[in-house]
Amino acid sequence: MAFSTLSLILLLPLVSGQVFHWGPCPEPSVQLGFDIHKYLGRWFEIEKIPASFERGKCIEANYSLRPDGTIKVLNSEFRRGKVRSIEGTAVVQDIRQPAKLGVSFSYFTPYTPYWVLYTDYVNLAVVYSCTDVLRLFHVDFAWILGRARALSVVTTNSAKMVFSNNNIDVSKMISTDQQGCDK
Ligand SMILES: *[C@@H]1O[C@H](CO)[C@@H](O)[C@H](O)[C@H]1NC(C)=O
């Protein structure tokens, strides 16, 4: 255990400075009175952390309700000449915290957090995911989603304010290519 902790610490700078941060996850405030029904449907990825090495474009998600009450998550992107999609499941894990969803893309993997920090349902959603590792550091993901393929600079900046007001670093956020997607 001590050895693996040590080797993780030593490896840390190699993994990726933008995903790993020292200390536990921040505890951001989430959307009050979150209404999943208004949130369903199609969202386009406008910006995100982290940047992935193999970058797809035209990244979008479609959330819909299944008969069993879980939420079907269909993510798709255009990468290396093809539309690639992956289906997952989102659930509200505690009904007292409806904006804190968990998402899993396989029966065998645990639910990872999907917290809606802010949404107006019709334009913008600000989503955050963070997992503590050994209580020493955390790995996080952040997304700015739009109902359209593009958001105004004002709207994007207001989304970044939501993150930074919650001590989430957005300096490494990159925008997703949504050009030429509707051909
Ligand atoms: C989203 O998913 C629902 C349910 O599967 C489907 O009816 C709808 O057409 C999908 N929308 C898009 C834009 O793919």
PDB file of C-alpha atoms and ligand atoms in Angstrom:
ATOM      1  CA  MET A   1       0.000   0.000   0.000  1.00  0.00           C
ATOM      2  CA  ALA A   2       2.721   2.430   1.025  1.00  0.00           C
ATOM      3  CA  PHE A   3       4.672   1.496  -2.034  1.00  0.00           C
ATOM      4  CA  SER A   4       1.761   1.968  -4.407  1.00  0.00           C
ATOM      5  CA  THR A   5       0.935   5.317  -2.832  1.00  0.00           C
ATOM      6  CA  LEU A   6       4.517   6.374  -3.254  1.00  0.00           C
ATOM      7  CA  SER A   7       4.706   5.204  -6.843  1.00  0.00           C
ATOM      8  CA  LEU A   8       1.473   7.027  -7.614  1.00  0.00           C
ATOM      9  CA  ILE A   9       2.915  10.205  -6.179  1.00  0.00           C
ATOM     10  CA  LEU A  10       6.076   9.767  -8.203  1.00  0.00           C
ATOM     11  CA  LEU A  11       4.125   9.062 -11.353  1.00  0.00           C
ATOM     12  CA  LEU A  12       1.764  11.927 -10.823  1.00  0.00           C
ATOM     13  CA  PRO A  13       3.590  14.546 -12.847  1.00  0.00           C
ATOM     14  CA  LEU A  14       3.849  12.094 -15.734  1.00  0.00           C
ATOM     15  CA  VAL A  15       0.188  11.241 -15.910  1.00  0.00           C
ATOM     16  CA  SER A  16      -1.199  14.586 -16.827  1.00  0.00           C
ATOM     17  CA  GLY A  17      -1.090  17.830 -14.962  1.00  0.00           C
ATOM     18  CA  GLN A  18      -4.540  18.778 -16.072  1.00  0.00           C
ATOM     19  CA  VAL A  19      -6.435  15.800 -14.685  1.00  0.00           C
ATOM     20  CA  PHE A  20      -4.801  15.263 -11.319  1.00  0.00           C
ATOM     21  CA  HIS A  21      -4.928  17.894  -8.621  1.00  0.00           C
ATOM     22  CA  TRP A  22      -3.638  17.714  -5.084  1.00  0.00           C
ATOM     23  CA  GLY A  23      -6.098  17.475  -2.237  1.00  0.00           C
ATOM     24  CA  PRO A  24      -9.676  16.238  -2.092  1.00  0.00           C
ATOM     25  CA  CYS A  25     -12.424  17.119  -4.559  1.00  0.00           C
ATOM     26  CA  PRO A  26     -13.933  20.571  -4.280  1.00  0.00           C
ATOM     27  CA  GLU A  27     -17.525  20.656  -3.033  1.00  0.00           C
ATOM     28  CA  PRO A  28     -19.286  22.793  -5.592  1.00  0.00           C
ATOM     29  CA  SER A  29     -22.839  23.974  -5.207  1.00  0.00           C
ATOM     30  CA  VAL A  30     -25.233  22.367  -7.685  1.00  0.00           C
ATOM     31  CA  GLN A  31     -28.361  23.491  -9.529  1.00  0.00           C
ATOM     32  CA  LEU A  32     -31.190  24.086  -7.065  1.00  0.00           C
ATOM     33  CA  GLY A  33     -34.479  22.336  -7.820  1.00  0.00           C
ATOM     34  CA  PHE A  34     -32.913  20.390 -10.657  1.00  0.00           C
ATOM     35  CA  ASP A  35     -35.583  18.973 -12.987  1.00  0.00           C
ATOM     36  CA  ILE A  36     -34.286  16.002 -14.954  1.00  0.00           C
ATOM     37  CA  HIS A  37     -37.287  16.053 -17.298  1.00  0.00           C
ATOM     38  CA  LYS A  38     -36.413  19.532 -18.507  1.00  0.00           C
ATOM     39  CA  TYR A  39     -32.786  18.453 -18.857  1.00  0.00           C
ATOM     40  CA  LEU A  40     -33.478  15.496 -21.183  1.00  0.00           C
ATOM     41  CA  GLY A  41     -32.731  15.647 -24.891  1.00  0.00           C
ATOM     42  CA  ARG A  42     -29.813  16.755 -26.932  1.00  0.00           C
ATOM     43  CA  TRP A  43     -26.774  18.667 -25.643  1.00  0.00           C
ATOM     44  CA  PHE A  44     -23.661  19.635 -27.570  1.00  0.00           C
ATOM     45  CA  GLU A  45     -20.224  19.723 -25.990  1.00  0.00           C
ATOM     46  CA  ILE A  46     -18.895  23.274 -26.239  1.00  0.00           C
ATOM     47  CA  GLU A  47     -15.809  23.081 -24.026  1.00  0.00           C
ATOM     48  CA  LYS A  48     -14.274  20.567 -21.673  1.00  0.00           C
ATOM     49  CA  ILE A  49     -11.451  19.537 -19.368  1.00  0.00           C
ATOM     50  CA  PRO A  50      -9.350  17.593 -20.013  1.00  0.00           C
ATOM     51  CA  ALA A  51      -8.210  17.665 -23.579  1.00  0.00           C
ATOM     52  CA  SER A  52      -7.959  14.121 -24.879  1.00  0.00           C
ATOM     53  CA  PHE A  53      -5.143  13.060 -27.151  1.00  0.00           C
ATOM     54  CA  GLU A  54      -7.411  11.553 -29.736  1.00  0.00           C
ATOM     55  CA  ARG A  55      -9.791  14.365 -30.348  1.00  0.00           C
ATOM     56  CA  GLY A  56     -13.162  13.708 -31.849  1.00  0.00           C
ATOM     57  CA  LYS A  57     -15.415  16.431 -33.153  1.00  0.00           C
ATOM     58  CA  CYS A  58     -19.182  17.031 -33.206  1.00  0.00           C
ATOM     59  CA  ILE A  59     -19.421  15.602 -29.691  1.00  0.00           C
ATOM     60  CA  GLU A  60     -22.953  15.449 -28.357  1.00  0.00           C
ATOM     61  CA  ALA A  61     -25.118  13.635 -25.835  1.00  0.00           C
ATOM     62  CA  ASN A  62     -28.765  12.653 -25.892  1.00  0.00           C
ATOM     63  CA  TYR A  63     -30.421  11.955 -22.557  1.00  0.00           C
ATOM     64  CA  SER A  64     -33.748  10.138 -22.507  1.00  0.00           C
ATOM     65  CA  LEU A  65     -35.901   8.423 -19.915  1.00  0.00           C
ATOM     66  CA  ARG A  66     -36.131   4.638 -19.936  1.00  0.00           C
ATOM     67  CA  PRO A  67     -39.309   2.869 -18.807  1.00  0.00           C
ATOM     68  CA  ASP A  68     -37.509   1.755 -15.612  1.00  0.00           C
ATOM     69  CA  GLY A  69     -36.858   5.364 -14.628  1.00  0.00           C
ATOM     70  CA  THR A  70     -33.137   5.352 -15.390  1.00  0.00           C
ATOM     71  CA  ILE A  71     -31.743   7.764 -17.927  1.00  0.00           C
ATOM     72  CA  LYS A  72     -30.291   6.531 -21.152  1.00  0.00           C
ATOM     73  CA  VAL A  73     -27.134   8.404 -22.102  1.00  0.00           C
ATOM     74  CA  LEU A  74     -26.147   8.278 -25.744  1.00  0.00           C
ATOM     75  CA  ASN A  75     -22.850  10.013 -26.428  1.00  0.00           C
ATOM     76  CA  SER A  76     -21.649  10.398 -29.967  1.00  0.00           C
ATOM     77  CA  GLU A  77     -18.750  11.944 -31.785  1.00  0.00           C
ATOM     78  CA  PHE A  78     -17.159  12.025 -35.209  1.00  0.00           C
ATOM     79  CA  ARG A  79     -13.673  10.556 -35.125  1.00  0.00           C
ATOM     80  CA  ARG A  80     -11.404   9.110 -37.802  1.00  0.00           C
ATOM     81  CA  GLY A  81     -14.088   9.338 -40.461  1.00  0.00           C
ATOM     82  CA  LYS A  82     -16.917   7.736 -38.501  1.00  0.00           C
ATOM     83  CA  VAL A  83     -19.717   8.591 -36.115  1.00  0.00           C
ATOM     84  CA  ARG A  84     -18.973   6.637 -32.952  1.00  0.00           C
ATOM     85  CA  SER A  85     -21.456   6.334 -30.146  1.00  0.00           C
ATOM     86  CA  ILE A  86     -21.545   4.816 -26.719  1.00  0.00           C
ATOM     87  CA  GLU A  87     -24.582   4.129 -24.576  1.00  0.00           C
ATOM     88  CA  GLY A  88     -24.610   4.503 -20.835  1.00  0.00           C
ATOM     89  CA  THR A  89     -26.943   4.922 -17.903  1.00  0.00           C
ATOM     90  CA  ALA A  90     -27.435   7.826 -15.543  1.00  0.00           C
ATOM     91  CA  VAL A  91     -29.208   7.614 -12.205  1.00  0.00           C
ATOM     92  CA  VAL A  92     -30.032   9.978  -9.400  1.00  0.00           C
ATOM     93  CA  GLN A  93     -28.320   8.286  -6.465  1.00  0.00           C
ATOM     94  CA  ASP A  94     -29.990  10.297  -3.701  1.00  0.00           C
ATOM     95  CA  ILE A  95     -33.404  11.840  -4.379  1.00  0.00           C
ATOM     96  CA  ARG A  96     -32.575  14.671  -1.987  1.00  0.00           C
ATOM     97  CA  GLN A  97     -29.739  15.614  -4.368  1.00  0.00           C
ATOM     98  CA  PRO A  98     -31.358  15.452  -7.821  1.00  0.00           C
ATOM     99  CA  ALA A  99     -28.612  17.469  -9.562  1.00  0.00           C
ATOM    100  CA  LYS A 100     -26.012  14.886  -8.514  1.00  0.00           C
ATOM    101  CA  LEU A 101     -26.260  12.113 -11.045  1.00  0.00           C
ATOM    102  CA  GLY A 102     -24.038   9.116 -11.540  1.00  0.00           C
ATOM    103  CA  VAL A 103     -23.163   7.845 -15.010  1.00  0.00           C
ATOM    104  CA  SER A 104     -21.855   4.448 -16.030  1.00  0.00           C
ATOM    105  CA  PHE A 105     -20.993   3.149 -19.466  1.00  0.00           C
ATOM    106  CA  SER A 106     -20.675  -0.504 -18.529  1.00  0.00           C
ATOM    107  CA  TYR A 107     -22.394  -2.957 -16.246  1.00  0.00           C
ATOM    108  CA  PHE A 108     -19.008  -3.601 -14.669  1.00  0.00           C
ATOM    109  CA  THR A 109     -17.879  -0.062 -13.956  1.00  0.00           C
ATOM    110  CA  PRO A 110     -19.064   2.007 -10.999  1.00  0.00           C
ATOM    111  CA  TYR A 111     -21.101   5.141 -11.447  1.00  0.00           C
ATOM    112  CA  THR A 112     -18.942   8.206 -11.825  1.00  0.00           C
ATOM    113  CA  PRO A 113     -20.285  11.548 -10.637  1.00  0.00           C
ATOM    114  CA  TYR A 114     -22.126  13.796 -13.073  1.00  0.00           C
ATOM    115  CA  TRP A 115     -23.051  16.929 -11.186  1.00  0.00           C
ATOM    116  CA  VAL A 116     -25.073  19.643 -12.845  1.00  0.00           C
ATOM    117  CA  LEU A 117     -23.684  22.797 -11.259  1.00  0.00           C
ATOM    118  CA  TYR A 118     -25.908  25.060 -13.304  1.00  0.00           C
ATOM    119  CA  THR A 119     -28.426  24.804 -16.119  1.00  0.00           C
ATOM    120  CA  ASP A 120     -31.193  26.951 -17.566  1.00  0.00           C
ATOM    121  CA  TYR A 121     -32.342  23.833 -19.525  1.00  0.00           C
ATOM    122  CA  VAL A 122     -32.762  25.777 -22.793  1.00  0.00           C
ATOM    123  CA  ASN A 123     -29.252  27.094 -23.536  1.00  0.00           C
ATOM    124  CA  LEU A 124     -26.541  26.052 -21.151  1.00  0.00           C
ATOM    125  CA  ALA A 125     -25.464  23.314 -18.765  1.00  0.00           C
ATOM    126  CA  VAL A 126     -22.355  23.364 -16.570  1.00  0.00           C
ATOM    127  CA  VAL A 127     -21.360  19.843 -15.545  1.00  0.00           C
ATOM    128  CA  TYR A 128     -18.626  18.614 -13.220  1.00  0.00           C
ATOM    129  CA  SER A 129     -17.276  15.203 -12.247  1.00  0.00           C
ATOM    130  CA  CYS A 130     -14.688  14.611  -9.576  1.00  0.00           C
ATOM    131  CA  THR A 131     -13.317  11.488  -7.902  1.00  0.00           C
ATOM    132  CA  ASP A 132     -11.040  11.393  -4.876  1.00  0.00           C
ATOM    133  CA  VAL A 133      -8.003   9.135  -5.142  1.00  0.00           C
ATOM    134  CA  LEU A 134      -6.486   7.878  -1.876  1.00  0.00           C
ATOM    135  CA  ARG A 135      -7.659  11.162  -0.285  1.00  0.00           C
ATOM    136  CA  LEU A 136      -4.419  12.626  -1.560  1.00  0.00           C
ATOM    137  CA  PHE A 137      -5.512  13.988  -4.890  1.00  0.00           C
ATOM    138  CA  HIS A 138      -8.490  14.061  -7.199  1.00  0.00           C
ATOM    139  CA  VAL A 139      -9.235  13.514 -10.847  1.00  0.00           C
ATOM    140  CA  ASP A 140     -11.823  15.754 -12.429  1.00  0.00           C
ATOM    141  CA  PHE A 141     -13.724  16.409 -15.610  1.00  0.00           C
ATOM    142  CA  ALA A 142     -15.728  19.464 -16.551  1.00  0.00           C
ATOM    143  CA  TRP A 143     -18.029  20.230 -19.428  1.00  0.00           C
ATOM    144  CA  ILE A 144     -19.825  23.233 -20.812  1.00  0.00           C
ATOM    145  CA  LEU A 145     -22.813  21.943 -22.779  1.00  0.00           C
ATOM    146  CA  GLY A 146     -25.117  23.873 -25.077  1.00  0.00           C
ATOM    147  CA  ARG A 147     -28.469  23.199 -26.681  1.00  0.00           C
ATOM    148  CA  ALA A 148     -26.887  24.585 -29.865  1.00  0.00           C
ATOM    149  CA  ARG A 149     -23.509  23.757 -31.408  1.00  0.00           C
ATOM    150  CA  ALA A 150     -22.218  27.187 -30.461  1.00  0.00           C
ATOM    151  CA  LEU A 151     -22.681  29.436 -27.440  1.00  0.00           C
ATOM    152  CA  SER A 152     -21.940  33.125 -27.230  1.00  0.00           C
ATOM    153  CA  VAL A 153     -18.697  34.208 -25.583  1.00  0.00           C
ATOM    154  CA  VAL A 154     -20.762  35.856 -22.839  1.00  0.00           C
ATOM    155  CA  THR A 155     -22.556  32.588 -22.077  1.00  0.00           C
ATOM    156  CA  THR A 156     -19.338  30.548 -22.183  1.00  0.00           C
ATOM    157  CA  ASN A 157     -17.668  33.010 -19.833  1.00  0.00           C
ATOM    158  CA  SER A 158     -20.597  32.826 -17.422  1.00  0.00           C
ATOM    159  CA  ALA A 159     -20.226  29.032 -17.441  1.00  0.00           C
ATOM    160  CA  LYS A 160     -16.535  29.379 -16.588  1.00  0.00           C
ATOM    161  CA  MET A 161     -17.464  31.698 -13.738  1.00  0.00           C
ATOM    162  CA  VAL A 162     -19.642  28.927 -12.302  1.00  0.00           C
ATOM    163  CA  PHE A 163     -16.590  26.670 -12.214  1.00  0.00           C
ATOM    164  CA  SER A 164     -14.158  29.237 -10.882  1.00  0.00           C
ATOM    165  CA  ASN A 165     -16.601  30.402  -8.188  1.00  0.00           C
ATOM    166  CA  ASN A 166     -16.440  26.800  -6.975  1.00  0.00           C
ATOM    167  CA  ASN A 167     -12.618  26.675  -7.016  1.00  0.00           C
ATOM    168  CA  ILE A 168     -12.497  24.569 -10.170  1.00  0.00           C
ATOM    169  CA  ASP A 169      -9.602  25.482 -12.436  1.00  0.00           C
ATOM    170  CA  VAL A 170     -10.764  26.175 -15.985  1.00  0.00           C
ATOM    171  CA  SER A 171      -7.471  27.451 -17.341  1.00  0.00           C
ATOM    172  CA  LYS A 172      -6.944  24.239 -19.327  1.00  0.00           C
ATOM    173  CA  MET A 173     -10.416  24.092 -20.776  1.00  0.00           C
ATOM    174  CA  ILE A 174     -10.466  23.512 -24.535  1.00  0.00           C
ATOM    175  CA  SER A 175     -13.255  24.013 -27.011  1.00  0.00           C
ATOM    176  CA  THR A 176     -14.796  21.156 -28.960  1.00  0.00           C
ATOM    177  CA  ASP A 177     -14.890  21.354 -32.731  1.00  0.00           C
ATOM    178  CA  GLN A 178     -18.553  21.593 -33.763  1.00  0.00           C
ATOM    179  CA  GLN A 179     -17.942  22.810 -37.301  1.00  0.00           C
ATOM    180  CA  GLY A 180     -19.227  21.026 -40.364  1.00  0.00           C
ATOM    181  CA  CYS A 181     -21.288  18.623 -38.252  1.00  0.00           C
ATOM    182  CA  ASP A 182     -24.704  19.100 -39.817  1.00  0.00           C
ATOM    183  CA  LYS A 183     -23.766  18.313 -43.400  1.00  0.00           C
TER     184      LYS A 183
HETATM  185  C1  LIG B   1     -32.707  11.145 -28.443  1.00  0.00           C
HETATM  186  O1  LIG B   1     -33.144   9.905 -27.914  1.00  0.00           O
HETATM  187  C2  LIG B   1     -34.556   9.728 -28.016  1.00  0.00           C
HETATM  188  C3  LIG B   1     -34.908   8.420 -27.293  1.00  0.00           C
HETATM  189  O2  LIG B   1     -34.092   7.364 -27.713  1.00  0.00           O
HETATM  190  C4  LIG B   1     -34.955   9.715 -29.465  1.00  0.00           C
HETATM  191  O3  LIG B   1     -36.372   9.574 -29.575  1.00  0.00           O
HETATM  192  C5  LIG B   1     -34.521  11.020 -30.121  1.00  0.00           C
HETATM  193  O4  LIG B   1     -34.801  10.989 -31.492  1.00  0.00           O
HETATM  194  C6  LIG B   1     -33.038  11.235 -29.905  1.00  0.00           C
HETATM  195  N1  LIG B   1     -32.672  12.549 -30.432  1.00  0.00           N
HETATM  196  C7  LIG B   1     -31.590  12.746 -31.164  1.00  0.00           C
HETATM  197  C8  LIG B   1     -31.351  14.130 -31.601  1.00  0.00           C
HETATM  198  O5  LIG B   1     -30.827  11.856 -31.474  1.00  0.00           O
END
